[in-house]
CSV table of C-alpha atoms in Angstrom, one decimal:
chain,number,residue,atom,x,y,z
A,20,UNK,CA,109.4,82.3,144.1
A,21,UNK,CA,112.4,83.1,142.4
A,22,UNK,CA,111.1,82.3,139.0
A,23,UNK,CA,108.5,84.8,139.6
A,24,UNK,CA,110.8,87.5,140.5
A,25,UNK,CA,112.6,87.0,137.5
A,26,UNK,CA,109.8,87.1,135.0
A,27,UNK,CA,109.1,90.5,136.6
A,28,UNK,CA,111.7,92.0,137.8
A,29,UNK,CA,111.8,94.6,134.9
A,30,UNK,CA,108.4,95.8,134.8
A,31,UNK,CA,108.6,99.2,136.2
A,32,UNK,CA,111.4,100.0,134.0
A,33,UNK,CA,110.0,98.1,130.8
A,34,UNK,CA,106.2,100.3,131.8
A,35,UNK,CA,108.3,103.2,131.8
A,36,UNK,CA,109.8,103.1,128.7
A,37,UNK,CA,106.4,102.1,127.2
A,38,UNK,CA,105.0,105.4,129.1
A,39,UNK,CA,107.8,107.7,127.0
A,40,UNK,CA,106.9,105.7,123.6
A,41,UNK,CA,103.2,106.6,124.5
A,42,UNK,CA,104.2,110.0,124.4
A,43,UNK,CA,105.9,109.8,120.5
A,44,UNK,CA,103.4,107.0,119.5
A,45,UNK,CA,100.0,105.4,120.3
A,46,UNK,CA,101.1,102.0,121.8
A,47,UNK,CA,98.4,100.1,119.8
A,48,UNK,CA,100.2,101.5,116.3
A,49,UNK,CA,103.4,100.2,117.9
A,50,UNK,CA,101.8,96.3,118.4
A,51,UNK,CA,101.4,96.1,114.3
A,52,UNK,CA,105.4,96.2,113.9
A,53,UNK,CA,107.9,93.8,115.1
A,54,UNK,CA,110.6,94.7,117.1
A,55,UNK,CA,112.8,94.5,113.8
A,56,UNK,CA,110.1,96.6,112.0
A,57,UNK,CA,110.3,98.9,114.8
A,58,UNK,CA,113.7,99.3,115.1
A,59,UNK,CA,114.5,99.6,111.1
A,60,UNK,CA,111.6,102.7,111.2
A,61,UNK,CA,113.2,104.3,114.0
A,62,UNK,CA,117.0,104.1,112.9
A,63,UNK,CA,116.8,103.3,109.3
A,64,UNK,CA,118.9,100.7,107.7
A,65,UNK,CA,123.1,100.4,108.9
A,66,UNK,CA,124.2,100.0,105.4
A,67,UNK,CA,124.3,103.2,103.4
A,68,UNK,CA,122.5,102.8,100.4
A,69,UNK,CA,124.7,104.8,97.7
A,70,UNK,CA,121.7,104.8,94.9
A,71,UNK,CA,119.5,106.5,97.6
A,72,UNK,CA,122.6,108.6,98.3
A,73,UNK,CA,123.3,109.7,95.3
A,74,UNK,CA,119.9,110.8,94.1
A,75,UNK,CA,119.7,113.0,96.8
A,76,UNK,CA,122.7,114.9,96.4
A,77,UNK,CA,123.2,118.1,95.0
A,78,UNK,CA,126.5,120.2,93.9
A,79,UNK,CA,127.9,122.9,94.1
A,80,UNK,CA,129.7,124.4,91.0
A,81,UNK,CA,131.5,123.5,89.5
A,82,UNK,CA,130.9,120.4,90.2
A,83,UNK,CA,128.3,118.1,88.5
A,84,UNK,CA,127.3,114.7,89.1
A,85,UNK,CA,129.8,113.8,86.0
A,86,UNK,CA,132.3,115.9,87.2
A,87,UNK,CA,135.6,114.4,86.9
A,88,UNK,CA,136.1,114.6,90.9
A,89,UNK,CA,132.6,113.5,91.2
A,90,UNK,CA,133.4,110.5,89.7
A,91,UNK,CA,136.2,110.1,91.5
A,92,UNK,CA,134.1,110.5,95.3
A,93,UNK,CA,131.5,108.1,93.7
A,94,UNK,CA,134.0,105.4,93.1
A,95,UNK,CA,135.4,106.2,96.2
A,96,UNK,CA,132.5,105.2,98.1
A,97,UNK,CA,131.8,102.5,95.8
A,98,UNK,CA,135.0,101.1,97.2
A,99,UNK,CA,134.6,102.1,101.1
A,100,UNK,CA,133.4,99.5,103.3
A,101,UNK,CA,130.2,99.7,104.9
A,102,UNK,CA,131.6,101.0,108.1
A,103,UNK,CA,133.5,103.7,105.9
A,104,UNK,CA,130.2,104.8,104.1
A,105,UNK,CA,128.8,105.0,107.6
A,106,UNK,CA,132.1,107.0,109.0
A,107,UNK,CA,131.4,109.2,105.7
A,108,UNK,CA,127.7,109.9,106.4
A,109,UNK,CA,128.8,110.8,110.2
A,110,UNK,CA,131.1,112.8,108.9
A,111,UNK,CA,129.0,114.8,106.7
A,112,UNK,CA,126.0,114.8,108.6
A,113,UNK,CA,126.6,113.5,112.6
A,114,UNK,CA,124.5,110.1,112.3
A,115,UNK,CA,125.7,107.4,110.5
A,116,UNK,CA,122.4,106.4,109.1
A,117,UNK,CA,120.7,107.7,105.5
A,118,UNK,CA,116.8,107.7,106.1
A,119,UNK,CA,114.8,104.8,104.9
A,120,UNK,CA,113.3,106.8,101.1
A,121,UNK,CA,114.0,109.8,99.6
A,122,UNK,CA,110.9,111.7,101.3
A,123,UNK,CA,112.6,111.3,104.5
A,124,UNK,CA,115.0,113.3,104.3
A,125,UNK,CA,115.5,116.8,106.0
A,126,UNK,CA,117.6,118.2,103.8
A,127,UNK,CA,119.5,116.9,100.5
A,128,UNK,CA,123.3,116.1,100.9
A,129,UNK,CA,125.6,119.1,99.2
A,130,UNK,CA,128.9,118.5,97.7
A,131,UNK,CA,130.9,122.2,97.4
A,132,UNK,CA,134.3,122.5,95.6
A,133,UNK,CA,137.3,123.3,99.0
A,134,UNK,CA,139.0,126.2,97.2
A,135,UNK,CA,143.1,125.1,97.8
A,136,UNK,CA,146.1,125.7,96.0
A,137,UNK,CA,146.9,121.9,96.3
A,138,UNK,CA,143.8,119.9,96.3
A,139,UNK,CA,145.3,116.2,96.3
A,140,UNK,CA,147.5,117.4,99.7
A,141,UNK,CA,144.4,118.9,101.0
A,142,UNK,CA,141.3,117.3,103.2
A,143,UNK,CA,138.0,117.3,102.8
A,144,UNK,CA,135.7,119.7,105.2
A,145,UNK,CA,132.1,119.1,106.9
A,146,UNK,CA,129.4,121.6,108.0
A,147,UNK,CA,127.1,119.0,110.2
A,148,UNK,CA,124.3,121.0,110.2
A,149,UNK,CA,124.0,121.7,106.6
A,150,UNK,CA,124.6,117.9,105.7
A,151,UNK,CA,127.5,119.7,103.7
A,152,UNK,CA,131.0,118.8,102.7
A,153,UNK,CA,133.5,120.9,101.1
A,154,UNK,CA,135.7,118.6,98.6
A,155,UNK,CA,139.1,119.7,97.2
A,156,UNK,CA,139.1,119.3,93.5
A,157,UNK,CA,140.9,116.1,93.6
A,158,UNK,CA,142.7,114.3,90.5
A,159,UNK,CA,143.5,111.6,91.7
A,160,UNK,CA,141.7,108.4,93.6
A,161,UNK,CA,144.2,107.4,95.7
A,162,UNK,CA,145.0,111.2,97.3
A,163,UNK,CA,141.2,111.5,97.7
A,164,UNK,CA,140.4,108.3,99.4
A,165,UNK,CA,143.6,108.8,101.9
A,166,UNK,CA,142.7,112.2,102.8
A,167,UNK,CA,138.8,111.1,103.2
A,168,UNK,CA,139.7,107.7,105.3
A,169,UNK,CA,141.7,110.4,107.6
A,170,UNK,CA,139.0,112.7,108.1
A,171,UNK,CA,136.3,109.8,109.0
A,172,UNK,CA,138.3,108.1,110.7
A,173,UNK,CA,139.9,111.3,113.3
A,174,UNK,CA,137.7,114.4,112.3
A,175,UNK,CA,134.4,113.2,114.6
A,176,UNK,CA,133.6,116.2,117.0
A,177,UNK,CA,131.1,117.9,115.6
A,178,UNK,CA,131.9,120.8,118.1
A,179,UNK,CA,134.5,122.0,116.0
A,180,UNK,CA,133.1,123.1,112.6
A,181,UNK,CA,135.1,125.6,110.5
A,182,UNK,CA,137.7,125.4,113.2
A,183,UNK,CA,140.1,123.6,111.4
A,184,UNK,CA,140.8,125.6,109.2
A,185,UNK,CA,142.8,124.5,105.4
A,186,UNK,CA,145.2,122.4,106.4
A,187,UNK,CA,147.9,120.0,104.2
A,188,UNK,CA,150.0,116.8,104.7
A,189,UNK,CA,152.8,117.2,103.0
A,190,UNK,CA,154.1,114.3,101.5
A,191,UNK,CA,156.8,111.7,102.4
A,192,UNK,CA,159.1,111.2,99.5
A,193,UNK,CA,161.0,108.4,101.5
A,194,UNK,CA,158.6,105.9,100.4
């Protein structure tokens, strides 16, 4: 009796959830995919792929793809863990997921030059919405990659949005 109980006790909540997919999708497309197929379609893959990335991003002048700060954010992420690419996307965009192709994406991801007097003291920006993110004209990989690890890593409200404002770190020189 007890056995039974167990091997059912989930129904009405497992017929449930089937009732909302119903909704989205026609169960009987579901029954094709496996679980993992299921699950890849619905959230896409948790590793960023930076090729994908890459070829759907646009700039903002005056930066290019070859600009010298460009290359500098590509290495960057070329460098970042897989967690940090992830941060980066959530960052940029709220999820921390990149759709599976190119043709699934909703918008193209925009780099814009952050207008500052001191670019490598200064932090990159995100607009959520826009899948946007403002970039100080950085010279150097080191200043970049600190500031970005700090905003991944502490700027993750999206609720706040321009509210920040330009803001610096000036720098120890007792180091």
């Amino acid at each position: 009796l007890m056995y039974a109980y167990h091997l059912s006790e989930f129904d009405v909540q497992c017929a449930a959830i089937a009732r909302g997919l119903a909704t989205q999708v026609p169960l009987n497309v579901l029954r094709v995919f496996t679980w993992n197929q299921a699950e890849l379609l619905v959230t896409g893959r948790n590793e960023v792929d930076l090729r994908l990335l890459r070829e759907m991003t646009v700039y903002d002048s005056p930066f290019t793809e070859s600009h010298p700060t460009m290359r500098l954010f590509w290495e960057m992420m070329e460098e970042f863990t897989p967690a940090e690419r992830s941060m980066m996307i959530k960052f940029a965009w709220s999820r921390d997921r990149l759709p599976l192709t190119a043709a699934d994406f909703s918008s193209k991801f925009k780099i814009t030059r952050l207008h500052t007097s001191n670019p490598n003291q200064s932090f990159p920006q995100a607009h959520t919405c826009f899948f946007t993110i403002d970039v100080p004209e950085y010279t150097d990989l080191e200043a970049m990659t600190q500031r970005c690890r700090y905003a991944i890593e502490n700027c993750t409200s999206i609720d706040n949005d321009g509210a920040a404002g330009d803001f610096q770190v000036e720098e120890d020189d007792e180091e």
